[in-house]
Coordinates of C-alpha atoms and ligand atoms in Angstrom, one line a residue:
M1 CA -7.4 -3.7 1.9
C2 CA -3.8 -4.7 1.7
G3 CA -1.5 -2.4 -0.3
I4 CA 0.8 -3.4 -3.1
V5 CA 3.9 -1.7 -4.6
G6 CA 6.4 -2.7 -7.3
Y7 CA 9.5 -1.0 -8.8
I8 CA 11.7 -1.8 -11.8
G9 CA 14.4 0.6 -12.9
K10 CA 17.9 1.8 -12.0
E11 CA 17.6 3.2 -8.5
D12 CA 17.7 1.3 -5.2
A13 CA 14.3 -0.3 -5.1
K14 CA 14.1 -0.9 -1.3
E15 CA 13.7 2.7 -0.3
I16 CA 11.2 3.5 -3.0
L17 CA 9.1 0.4 -2.0
L18 CA 9.3 1.1 1.7
Q19 CA 8.2 4.7 1.2
G20 CA 5.4 3.5 -1.0
L21 CA 4.3 1.0 1.6
E22 CA 4.3 3.7 4.3
K23 CA 1.8 5.7 2.1
L24 CA -0.3 2.5 1.7
E25 CA -0.3 1.6 5.3
Y26 CA -3.8 2.9 5.7
R27 CA -4.9 -0.1 3.6
G28 CA -3.8 -2.6 6.2
Y29 CA -1.1 -2.7 8.8
D30 CA -0.8 -6.1 10.5
S31 CA 2.2 -7.4 8.7
A32 CA 4.3 -6.4 5.7
G33 CA 7.0 -7.7 3.3
L34 CA 9.3 -7.0 0.5
A35 CA 10.9 -9.1 -2.3
L36 CA 14.1 -7.6 -3.7
C37 CA 15.7 -9.0 -6.9
N38 CA 19.3 -8.6 -7.8
E39 CA 22.1 -10.6 -9.5
K40 CA 22.2 -12.9 -6.5
G41 CA 18.5 -13.8 -6.8
I42 CA 15.3 -12.9 -4.9
T43 CA 15.5 -12.0 -1.2
V44 CA 12.2 -12.0 0.8
I45 CA 12.0 -10.0 4.0
K46 CA 8.7 -10.2 6.1
E47 CA 7.7 -8.9 9.5
K48 CA 4.6 -9.0 11.6
G49 CA 3.5 -5.5 12.5
R50 CA 3.9 -2.1 10.8
I51 CA 6.1 -0.9 8.0
A52 CA 8.4 0.6 10.6
D53 CA 9.0 -3.0 11.8
L54 CA 9.7 -4.1 8.2
R55 CA 12.1 -1.2 7.7
G56 CA 14.0 -2.3 10.7
A57 CA 14.4 -5.8 9.3
V58 CA 15.6 -4.8 5.8
P59 CA 19.4 -5.2 5.6
L60 CA 20.9 -1.8 4.8
D61 CA 23.5 -3.2 2.4
I62 CA 21.1 -5.1 0.1
Q63 CA 21.0 -3.4 -3.3
A64 CA 18.3 -4.2 -5.9
T65 CA 16.7 -2.4 -8.8
I66 CA 13.6 -4.6 -8.9
G67 CA 11.2 -5.4 -6.2
I68 CA 7.7 -5.8 -5.0
G69 CA 6.1 -5.1 -1.6
H70 CA 2.9 -5.6 0.4
T71 CA 1.2 -4.3 3.6
R72 CA -1.4 -6.7 4.8
W73 CA -4.9 -6.7 6.3
A74 CA -5.4 -10.4 7.2
T75 CA -8.3 -12.3 5.6
H76 CA -7.0 -15.9 5.5
G77 CA -4.8 -16.8 8.4
V78 CA -3.7 -14.8 11.4
P79 CA -1.3 -11.9 11.0
N80 CA 2.1 -13.5 11.4
K81 CA 5.4 -13.7 9.5
E82 CA 4.4 -16.9 7.6
N83 CA 1.1 -15.5 6.4
A84 CA 2.7 -12.1 5.5
H85 CA 3.3 -11.5 1.8
P86 CA 5.3 -12.0 -0.5
H87 CA 4.6 -15.7 -0.8
Q88 CA 7.0 -18.0 -2.7
S89 CA 6.4 -21.1 -4.7
E90 CA 7.9 -24.4 -3.5
S91 CA 11.2 -24.0 -5.4
G92 CA 11.4 -20.3 -4.6
R93 CA 11.4 -19.4 -8.3
F94 CA 8.2 -17.4 -8.1
T95 CA 7.4 -14.7 -5.6
L96 CA 4.0 -13.0 -5.4
V97 CA 2.0 -10.3 -3.5
H98 CA -1.7 -10.2 -3.6
N99 CA -4.6 -7.9 -2.5
G100 CA -8.1 -9.5 -2.6
V101 CA -9.7 -12.8 -1.9
I102 CA -9.5 -16.0 -3.9
E103 CA -12.9 -17.5 -3.3
N104 CA -12.1 -21.0 -4.8
Y105 CA -8.6 -21.3 -3.3
H106 CA -9.5 -24.5 -1.4
L107 CA -10.9 -26.2 -4.4
L108 CA -7.9 -25.2 -6.5
Q109 CA -5.6 -26.6 -3.8
Q110 CA -7.5 -29.9 -3.7
T111 CA -7.6 -30.2 -7.5
Y112 CA -4.0 -29.3 -8.4
L113 CA -1.8 -29.0 -5.3
Q114 CA -2.3 -32.2 -3.3
Q115 CA 1.4 -32.9 -3.5
V116 CA 2.5 -29.4 -2.5
Q117 CA 3.3 -28.6 1.1
L118 CA 1.8 -25.1 1.7
K119 CA 3.8 -22.9 4.0
S120 CA 1.0 -20.5 5.0
E121 CA -2.8 -20.4 5.7
T122 CA -3.4 -17.9 2.9
D123 CA -5.5 -18.1 -0.2
T124 CA -2.6 -16.2 -2.0
E125 CA -0.1 -19.0 -1.7
V126 CA -2.3 -21.2 -3.8
I127 CA -1.8 -18.8 -6.8
V128 CA 1.9 -18.8 -6.7
Q129 CA 2.1 -22.6 -6.2
L130 CA -0.3 -23.1 -9.1
I131 CA 1.9 -21.0 -11.4
E132 CA 4.9 -23.0 -10.5
K133 CA 2.9 -26.3 -11.0
F134 CA 1.9 -25.2 -14.5
V135 CA 5.5 -24.1 -15.4
K136 CA 6.7 -27.5 -14.2
D137 CA 4.1 -29.1 -16.4
G138 CA 5.8 -27.3 -19.3
M139 CA 4.1 -23.9 -19.7
P140 CA 6.2 -20.8 -20.2
T141 CA 5.7 -18.3 -17.2
E142 CA 3.4 -16.0 -19.2
E143 CA 1.1 -18.8 -20.1
A144 CA 1.1 -20.3 -16.6
F145 CA 0.3 -16.8 -15.2
R146 CA -2.7 -16.4 -17.6
H147 CA -3.8 -20.0 -17.1
T148 CA -3.9 -19.6 -13.3
L149 CA -5.8 -16.4 -13.5
R150 CA -8.4 -18.0 -15.7
L151 CA -8.9 -20.7 -13.0
V152 CA -9.1 -18.2 -10.1
H153 CA -12.5 -16.8 -8.9
G154 CA -12.5 -13.7 -6.8
S155 CA -10.7 -10.4 -6.5
Y156 CA -7.0 -9.8 -7.0
A157 CA -4.4 -7.2 -7.6
I158 CA -1.2 -9.2 -8.1
A159 CA 2.5 -8.5 -8.6
M160 CA 4.9 -11.4 -9.2
L161 CA 8.6 -11.9 -9.8
D162 CA 10.1 -14.9 -11.7
A163 CA 13.7 -15.5 -10.6
D164 CA 14.4 -16.9 -14.1
E165 CA 13.0 -13.7 -15.8
P166 CA 14.2 -10.9 -13.5
E167 CA 13.6 -8.1 -16.0
T168 CA 9.8 -8.4 -15.7
I169 CA 7.2 -7.8 -13.0
F170 CA 4.0 -9.8 -13.8
I171 CA 0.9 -7.9 -12.9
A172 CA -2.8 -8.8 -12.9
K173 CA -6.0 -7.1 -11.7
N174 CA -9.5 -8.0 -11.1
K175 CA -11.9 -6.1 -8.8
S176 CA -9.0 -4.9 -6.5
P177 CA -7.4 -1.5 -7.3
L178 CA -4.0 -1.3 -9.1
L179 CA -2.3 1.4 -11.1
L180 CA 0.8 1.5 -13.2
G181 CA 3.2 4.5 -12.8
V182 CA 5.4 5.6 -15.7
G183 CA 8.9 7.1 -15.3
K184 CA 12.0 7.7 -17.3
G185 CA 14.0 4.5 -17.2
F186 CA 11.7 3.0 -14.6
N187 CA 8.2 1.9 -14.1
V188 CA 6.2 1.3 -10.9
V189 CA 2.9 -0.3 -9.8
A190 CA 0.9 0.6 -6.7
S191 CA -2.6 0.2 -5.2
D192 CA -3.0 4.0 -5.4
A193 CA -1.2 6.9 -6.9
M194 CA -0.3 8.4 -3.5
A195 CA 2.1 5.5 -2.9
M196 CA 4.3 6.3 -5.9
R197 CA 3.7 10.1 -6.3
Q198 CA 7.2 10.7 -4.9
V199 CA 8.7 9.2 -8.1
T200 CA 6.1 10.0 -10.8
D201 CA 2.9 11.9 -11.5
Q202 CA 2.1 9.8 -14.6
F203 CA -0.2 6.9 -14.1
V204 CA -2.0 4.3 -16.2
E205 CA -5.4 2.9 -15.2
L206 CA -5.9 -0.9 -15.2
H207 CA -9.2 -2.6 -15.8
D208 CA -10.5 -5.8 -14.5
Q209 CA -9.1 -9.0 -16.0
E210 CA -6.1 -7.3 -17.4
I211 CA -2.5 -8.6 -17.2
V212 CA 0.6 -6.4 -17.6
F213 CA 4.2 -7.2 -18.2
V214 CA 6.1 -4.4 -16.6
R215 CA 9.8 -3.8 -17.6
K216 CA 12.2 -0.9 -17.0
N217 CA 11.4 0.9 -20.3
E218 CA 8.1 -0.6 -21.3
M219 CA 4.9 -2.1 -20.1
M220 CA 2.5 -4.3 -22.1
I221 CA -1.1 -4.4 -21.1
T222 CA -3.2 -7.3 -22.3
T223 CA -6.5 -8.9 -21.6
L224 CA -6.6 -12.3 -20.0
D225 CA -6.8 -13.9 -23.5
G226 CA -3.8 -11.9 -24.8
T227 CA -5.3 -9.0 -26.7
I228 CA -2.9 -6.1 -26.5
I229 CA -4.4 -2.8 -25.0
Q230 CA -3.1 0.7 -25.6
R231 CA -3.9 3.2 -22.8
D232 CA -2.5 6.7 -22.2
P233 CA -1.2 7.8 -18.9
F234 CA -3.1 10.5 -16.9
T235 CA -1.5 13.0 -14.5
A236 CA -2.3 12.4 -10.9
E237 CA -3.3 15.8 -9.4
I238 CA -2.0 15.1 -5.9
D239 CA -0.3 17.8 -3.9
M240 CA 2.4 16.2 -1.7
S241 CA 1.5 18.5 1.2
D242 CA -2.0 16.9 1.1
I243 CA -0.5 13.5 2.0
E244 CA 2.0 14.6 4.6
K245 CA 1.1 15.1 8.3
G246 CA 3.1 18.3 8.6
T247 CA 3.4 19.5 12.2
Y248 CA 0.2 17.6 13.3
P249 CA 0.6 14.7 15.7
H250 CA -2.0 12.7 13.8
Y251 CA -3.7 12.7 10.3
M252 CA -7.0 12.6 12.1
M253 CA -6.4 15.9 13.8
K254 CA -5.1 17.5 10.5
E255 CA -8.2 16.2 8.7
M256 CA -10.6 17.5 11.4
D257 CA -8.9 20.9 11.2
E258 CA -9.3 21.0 7.4
Q259 CA -13.1 20.8 7.6
P260 CA -14.0 24.6 7.5
G261 CA -11.7 25.0 4.4
I262 CA -13.2 22.0 2.7
I263 CA -16.8 23.2 3.1
R264 CA -15.8 26.6 1.6
K265 CA -13.9 24.8 -1.3
I266 CA -17.0 22.6 -2.0
S267 CA -19.1 25.7 -2.3
Q268 CA -16.7 27.1 -4.8
Q269 CA -16.3 23.9 -6.8
Y270 CA -20.1 23.6 -7.2
E271 CA -20.6 27.2 -8.3
D272 CA -21.5 28.3 -11.8
E273 CA -20.2 31.4 -13.6
N274 CA -22.9 33.5 -11.8
G275 CA -21.8 32.3 -8.4
E276 CA -24.9 30.1 -8.0
L277 CA -24.7 26.5 -6.7
T278 CA -24.9 24.0 -9.5
I279 CA -24.3 20.4 -10.4
D280 CA -23.5 18.8 -13.7
T281 CA -26.6 19.0 -15.9
A282 CA -26.5 15.3 -16.9
V283 CA -26.5 14.4 -13.2
L284 CA -29.3 16.8 -12.5
K285 CA -31.3 15.3 -15.3
A286 CA -30.7 11.8 -14.1
I287 CA -31.9 12.7 -10.6
M288 CA -35.0 14.5 -11.9
N289 CA -35.9 11.6 -14.1
A290 CA -35.9 9.2 -11.2
D291 CA -39.0 8.4 -9.2
R292 CA -36.9 7.2 -6.3
L293 CA -33.2 7.4 -5.2
Y294 CA -31.5 4.4 -3.6
I295 CA -28.5 5.5 -1.6
I296 CA -26.1 2.6 -1.1
A297 CA -23.2 2.9 1.3
A298 CA -21.3 1.5 4.2
G299 CA -20.2 2.8 7.7
T300 CA -19.7 6.5 7.9
S301 CA -20.8 7.0 4.3
Y302 CA -24.1 5.2 5.2
H303 CA -24.5 7.6 8.1
A304 CA -24.1 10.5 5.7
G305 CA -26.6 8.8 3.4
L306 CA -29.2 8.8 6.2
I307 CA -28.9 12.6 6.4
G308 CA -28.7 12.9 2.6
K309 CA -32.2 11.2 2.4
Q310 CA -33.6 14.0 4.7
Y311 CA -32.0 16.7 2.5
I312 CA -33.2 15.2 -0.8
E313 CA -36.7 14.5 0.4
K314 CA -37.1 17.8 2.1
M315 CA -35.6 20.1 -0.5
A316 CA -36.2 18.1 -3.8
G317 CA -39.3 16.2 -2.9
I318 CA -37.9 12.9 -4.3
P319 CA -38.4 9.7 -2.2
V320 CA -35.1 8.2 -1.0
E321 CA -34.2 4.8 0.5
V322 CA -30.9 4.3 2.2
H323 CA -29.3 0.9 2.3
I324 CA -26.3 -0.8 3.8
S325 CA -24.4 -2.0 0.7
S326 CA -23.4 -5.4 2.1
E327 CA -27.0 -6.2 2.7
F328 CA -28.6 -4.7 -0.3
G329 CA -27.0 -6.8 -3.0
Y330 CA -28.1 -10.1 -1.5
N331 CA -31.5 -9.0 -0.4
L332 CA -33.0 -6.7 -3.1
P333 CA -36.1 -4.8 -2.0
L334 CA -38.9 -4.2 -4.4
L335 CA -37.6 -1.4 -6.7
S336 CA -39.5 1.5 -8.0
E337 CA -40.1 1.9 -11.8
K338 CA -37.4 4.5 -12.4
P339 CA -34.8 4.2 -9.7
L340 CA -31.4 6.0 -9.6
F341 CA -28.7 4.4 -7.5
L342 CA -26.5 6.8 -5.6
F343 CA -23.3 5.3 -4.2
I344 CA -21.7 7.3 -1.4
T345 CA -18.1 6.2 -0.9
Q346 CA -15.1 8.2 0.3
S347 CA -12.6 5.8 -1.2
G348 CA -14.6 4.7 -4.2
E349 CA -13.2 1.2 -3.7
T350 CA -15.4 -0.4 -1.1
A351 CA -16.1 -3.9 -2.4
D352 CA -19.5 -4.2 -0.6
S353 CA -20.7 -1.1 -2.5
R354 CA -19.1 -2.1 -5.7
Q355 CA -20.9 -5.5 -5.9
V356 CA -24.2 -3.6 -5.7
L357 CA -23.0 -1.3 -8.5
V358 CA -22.1 -4.2 -10.7
K359 CA -25.5 -5.8 -10.0
V360 CA -27.7 -2.8 -10.6
K361 CA -25.8 -1.8 -13.7
A362 CA -26.4 -5.3 -15.1
M363 CA -30.1 -4.7 -14.4
G364 CA -29.8 -1.6 -16.6
Y365 CA -30.4 1.1 -13.9
P366 CA -28.6 4.5 -13.9
T367 CA -25.9 5.0 -11.3
L368 CA -24.2 7.9 -9.7
T369 CA -21.1 7.8 -7.4
L370 CA -20.3 10.5 -4.8
T371 CA -16.7 9.9 -3.9
N372 CA -13.5 11.7 -2.8
V373 CA -11.3 9.8 -5.2
S374 CA -11.5 10.7 -8.9
G375 CA -10.7 7.7 -11.1
S376 CA -11.6 5.2 -8.3
T377 CA -13.3 2.0 -9.3
L378 CA -16.9 3.1 -8.3
S379 CA -16.3 6.5 -10.0
R380 CA -15.1 4.9 -13.2
E381 CA -17.9 2.3 -13.3
A382 CA -20.9 4.5 -12.5
D383 CA -22.7 6.5 -15.2
Y384 CA -22.0 9.7 -13.3
T385 CA -19.7 10.9 -10.6
L386 CA -19.7 13.9 -8.2
L387 CA -16.6 14.6 -6.2
L388 CA -16.2 15.5 -2.6
H389 CA -13.1 17.7 -3.1
A390 CA -12.0 16.9 0.5
G391 CA -8.4 16.0 -0.4
P392 CA -6.8 12.6 0.5
E393 CA -8.2 11.3 3.8
I394 CA -5.5 9.2 5.4
A395 CA -6.6 8.6 9.0
V396 CA -8.7 5.4 9.1
A397 CA -11.5 7.1 10.9
S398 CA -13.4 9.3 8.5
T399 CA -14.0 12.9 9.5
K400 CA -13.6 15.4 6.7
A401 CA -15.0 13.1 4.1
Y402 CA -18.2 12.8 6.2
T403 CA -18.8 16.5 6.4
A404 CA -17.9 16.9 2.7
Q405 CA -20.5 14.2 1.9
L406 CA -23.1 16.1 3.9
A407 CA -22.2 19.3 2.1
V408 CA -22.4 17.8 -1.4
L409 CA -25.6 16.0 -0.6
A410 CA -27.1 19.3 0.6
I411 CA -26.0 20.9 -2.7
I412 CA -27.5 18.0 -4.8
A413 CA -30.8 18.3 -2.9
Y414 CA -30.8 22.1 -3.1
V415 CA -30.0 22.3 -6.8
T416 CA -32.6 19.7 -7.6
G417 CA -35.2 21.4 -5.5
K418 CA -34.4 24.8 -7.1
A419 CA -34.7 23.3 -10.6
Q420 CA -38.2 22.0 -9.6
G421 CA -39.2 25.3 -8.0
K422 CA -39.4 23.6 -4.6
V423 CA -36.7 25.6 -2.8
Q424 CA -37.5 29.2 -1.9
H425 CA -36.3 31.7 0.7
F426 CA -33.2 29.6 1.4
N427 CA -29.7 30.4 0.2
L428 CA -27.6 27.3 0.7
K429 CA -24.4 29.0 -0.3
K430 CA -24.8 31.6 2.4
E431 CA -25.8 29.0 4.9
L432 CA -22.7 26.8 4.1
A433 CA -20.5 29.8 4.6
I434 CA -22.0 30.3 8.1
T435 CA -21.6 26.6 8.7
A436 CA -17.9 26.7 7.7
N437 CA -17.3 29.5 10.2
A438 CA -19.1 27.6 12.9
I439 CA -17.0 24.5 12.3
Q440 CA -13.9 26.7 12.6
T441 CA -15.1 27.9 16.1
L442 CA -15.5 24.3 17.1
V443 CA -12.2 23.0 15.9
D444 CA -10.6 26.0 17.7
A445 CA -12.3 24.8 21.0
K446 CA -10.2 21.6 21.2
E447 CA -9.3 22.0 24.8
T448 CA -13.0 21.9 25.9
F449 CA -13.5 18.6 24.1
E450 CA -10.3 17.2 25.6
E451 CA -11.7 18.0 29.0
I452 CA -15.1 16.5 28.2
A453 CA -13.4 13.3 26.9
H454 CA -11.5 13.1 30.2
E455 CA -14.5 13.9 32.4
F456 CA -16.9 11.4 30.7
L457 CA -14.8 8.7 29.2
A458 CA -11.6 8.3 31.2
T459 CA -12.8 5.1 32.8
A460 CA -15.8 4.3 30.7
R461 CA -16.5 0.8 29.3
N462 CA -19.4 1.9 27.3
A463 CA -21.2 5.0 26.1
F464 CA -24.5 6.1 24.5
F465 CA -25.1 8.8 21.9
L466 CA -28.7 10.1 21.8
G467 CA -30.5 12.3 19.4
R468 CA -33.8 12.7 17.6
N469 CA -34.5 13.6 14.0
L470 CA -31.2 14.7 12.3
D471 CA -29.4 14.5 15.6
F472 CA -30.2 10.7 15.7
Y473 CA -28.2 10.1 12.5
V474 CA -25.3 12.2 13.9
S475 CA -25.4 10.2 17.1
L476 CA -24.9 7.0 15.0
E477 CA -21.7 8.5 13.5
G478 CA -20.6 9.8 17.0
A479 CA -20.8 6.2 18.4
L480 CA -19.0 4.7 15.4
K481 CA -16.1 7.3 15.8
L482 CA -15.8 6.6 19.5
K483 CA -15.7 2.8 19.2
E484 CA -13.4 2.5 16.2
I485 CA -10.6 4.6 17.6
S486 CA -11.0 4.3 21.4
Y487 CA -12.4 0.7 21.6
I488 CA -15.1 1.9 24.0
Q489 CA -18.3 0.1 23.2
A490 CA -20.7 2.8 22.0
E491 CA -24.2 2.9 20.6
G492 CA -26.1 5.7 18.8
F493 CA -29.7 5.7 19.7
A494 CA -32.9 7.5 18.8
G495 CA -33.7 9.3 22.1
G496 CA -37.2 8.0 22.3
E497 CA -36.3 4.4 21.5
L498 CA -34.0 3.8 24.5
K499 CA -36.8 3.2 26.9
H500 CA -38.0 0.3 24.8
G501 CA -35.4 -2.0 26.2
T502 CA -31.9 -0.6 26.0
I503 CA -32.4 1.6 29.0
A504 CA -31.8 -1.5 31.0
L505 CA -28.0 -1.0 30.3
I506 CA -28.0 2.4 32.0
E507 CA -26.3 2.3 35.4
E508 CA -24.5 4.7 37.8
G509 CA -22.0 6.8 35.7
T510 CA -22.9 5.5 32.2
P511 CA -21.8 8.3 29.9
I512 CA -24.5 9.7 27.6
F513 CA -23.8 12.3 24.9
A514 CA -27.1 13.9 23.8
L515 CA -27.5 16.2 20.9
A516 CA -30.1 18.9 21.0
T517 CA -30.1 21.0 17.8
Q518 CA -33.6 20.4 16.4
Q519 CA -36.2 22.9 17.6
A520 CA -39.2 20.5 17.0
V521 CA -37.8 17.8 19.3
A522 CA -35.6 19.8 21.7
L523 CA -38.0 19.2 24.6
N524 CA -38.4 15.5 23.8
I525 CA -34.7 14.8 23.8
R526 CA -34.3 16.7 27.1
G527 CA -37.1 14.5 28.5
N528 CA -35.2 11.4 27.3
V529 CA -32.0 12.6 28.9
K530 CA -33.9 13.1 32.2
E531 CA -35.0 9.5 32.0
V532 CA -31.4 8.2 31.9
V533 CA -30.1 10.7 34.4
A534 CA -32.8 9.5 36.8
R535 CA -31.1 6.0 36.4
G536 CA -27.6 7.2 37.2
A537 CA -26.3 8.2 33.7
H538 CA -23.7 11.0 33.4
A539 CA -25.1 13.2 30.6
C540 CA -23.3 15.6 28.4
I541 CA -25.8 17.7 26.4
I542 CA -24.5 19.4 23.3
A543 CA -27.1 21.9 22.2
M544 CA -27.4 24.6 19.6
E545 CA -27.7 28.3 20.3
G546 CA -31.4 29.1 20.2
V547 CA -32.4 25.8 21.9
E548 CA -29.8 25.8 24.7
E549 CA -30.6 25.5 28.5
A550 CA -28.6 26.0 31.6
E551 CA -27.9 22.2 32.0
D552 CA -26.0 22.0 28.7
R553 CA -22.3 21.2 28.7
F554 CA -21.5 22.8 25.3
I555 CA -23.4 25.2 23.1
L556 CA -22.9 25.0 19.3
P557 CA -22.9 28.2 17.2
H558 CA -26.2 28.7 15.4
V559 CA -26.5 27.4 11.8
H560 CA -29.5 26.6 9.6
E561 CA -31.4 23.6 11.1
L562 CA -30.8 21.4 8.1
L563 CA -27.0 21.9 8.3
T564 CA -26.7 21.1 12.0
P565 CA -25.2 17.6 11.3
L566 CA -22.1 19.3 9.8
I567 CA -21.4 21.0 13.1
S568 CA -22.8 18.7 15.8
V569 CA -20.5 15.9 14.6
I570 CA -17.4 18.0 15.2
P571 CA -17.5 17.8 19.0
L572 CA -18.1 14.0 18.7
Q573 CA -15.1 13.6 16.4
L574 CA -12.9 15.6 18.8
I575 CA -14.2 13.9 21.9
S576 CA -13.5 10.5 20.3
Y577 CA -10.0 11.6 19.3
Y578 CA -9.1 12.7 22.8
A579 CA -10.7 9.6 24.4
A580 CA -8.5 7.4 22.2
L581 CA -5.4 9.5 22.9
Q582 CA -6.0 9.4 26.6
R583 CA -6.2 5.6 26.4
G584 CA -3.0 5.3 24.5
C585 CA -4.7 4.1 21.3
D586 CA -3.2 4.4 17.8
V587 CA -5.6 7.1 16.6
D588 CA -4.7 7.0 12.9
K589 CA -4.5 3.2 12.7
P590 CA -7.0 1.6 15.0
R591 CA -6.7 -2.1 15.6
N592 CA -8.3 -4.6 13.1
L593 CA -9.2 -1.9 10.6
A594 CA -8.1 -0.6 7.2
K595 CA -9.1 2.5 5.4
S596 CA -10.1 1.0 2.1
V597 CA -12.3 -2.1 2.5
T598 CA -11.8 -3.9 -0.8
V599 CA -13.0 -7.3 0.4
E600 CA -16.7 -8.2 0.8
Ligands
F6R1 C1 -15.4 4.9 9.6 C2 -15.1 4.7 8.1 C3 -15.8 3.5 7.5 C4 -16.1 3.8 6.0 C5 -16.7 2.6 5.3 C6 -17.0 2.9 3.9 O1 -14.7 6.0 10.1 O2 -14.4 5.4 7.5 O3 -17.0 3.2 8.2 O4 -17.0 4.9 5.9 O5 -15.7 1.6 5.4 O6 -15.9 3.4 3.2 P1 -16.1 4.2 1.9 O7 -16.7 5.5 2.2 O8 -14.7 4.4 1.4 O9 -16.9 3.4 0.9

């Protein structure tokens, strides 16, 4: 959460920084700011709201070749101009942007800054005021920077300007993501490579507790205690068309439309030279060595994990537990003798999941990350990584990453099952190809889902998603999609469980979306729908060909029963999209959210 950029070179910094912040807006979008440094000194411009608001506030005639910028997702203090970054020290000499949370900021303020009048409610301001205090006490800037970071507990990605040393950007990283970008006659910093891809494709990774002094023609990476580190750049394989919206009205629509192609691409990426599905042999070995898999994830990725458990248990015969990452780390269950931890995370940066990774690694257990972002923190820190190959997902609501997670989880389960002789008479590659075609049919039927959204949700205050078996897990995801982008309160429920209390909420006109794709429970879910319809609910049944009935509102094309989650989620994504649009919501950037949740 929060995005950071910095530029030092020869060009006009403000445009490069603003473009970078626009690419980082998915990380937070409640306020934003820039600090631009030229011969007249440092100018700070901040605005509440989006980058577009900041852009409007930046004077066109200001020229600067050095600058830092920030887009915020508020943690400490409401989103307003005062709490927006950059923050400045009392004298204005130091200017700093920060992503992360300083856990001991209050103690630091009490201990060192009693005499300083803070201007904001943020934890960040304490860092910049501390640096100035130590400089006033006689330390050179570099030493004061290091000294402050040694005192700070928590997560941070920091970029700082010193008005007295304007040829350097001071950088530090711990737990929050930050990359250096290398150019000819300039250097940049950014929370991710997409933000600076327009000026360079050469990036240098930073590790936790590293400090960097970035100048126009050089950058020096050191540890907190001053040891110099040499690290080569890597080439960021990002296609600019992947991060542009093109002719689409929203990233979410573009990303939903990409799903058939992604499923086909995943099939190819996980193919061996004989065209058979495969996964890295070291990963396969690690899975087969385990007596139990522990899937750790949050939000949509957690929902994918619930389905992954079914795949792995059914195809590979290995027991799986699925845990919400923010709970797991602080309430460890009894572990099996030979566990393997599987982290599912689109971004690879989710702090809740990462704290579990750090803990279980310290306990000596093997770890595997399933992520969309190669080189992300959870990918680098786990023993093994498998990639989703979904391309950058920019809309805050996850769509294509979810279906990609399901496809790769199915491949993991299938390949493991085959290696153990447990999968027979089932050709996953063929079934995935059929599934990709079915997804295409569904994304081509947009108008129907627009009509359904209008019919069922135009005036709705709440909604229920019902399913049994695999459909239940998809209904959890459907409810999350609807609430996060349309702000309609929604709950995903196991069809049979509703009558044990929650049915009390059903009243005349309550919208119900029921999935019926599973043969074994098709009659049961229909019975559950009848129970709520009898109490006034307005039911939209989405069933699969083969189990359909006259009462159904939409029939999904037939796919293998295990792969139904990949198709039944598509109508729910599209219905949520249109419901949000019809209510005038900002589909790509829903209120209060951020794409990459890098605080616990
Ligand atoms: C919802 C959504 C979130 C994320 C969650 C975990 O649409 O995207 O629920 O799934 O914040 O993020 P990752 O997968 O990046 O760890």
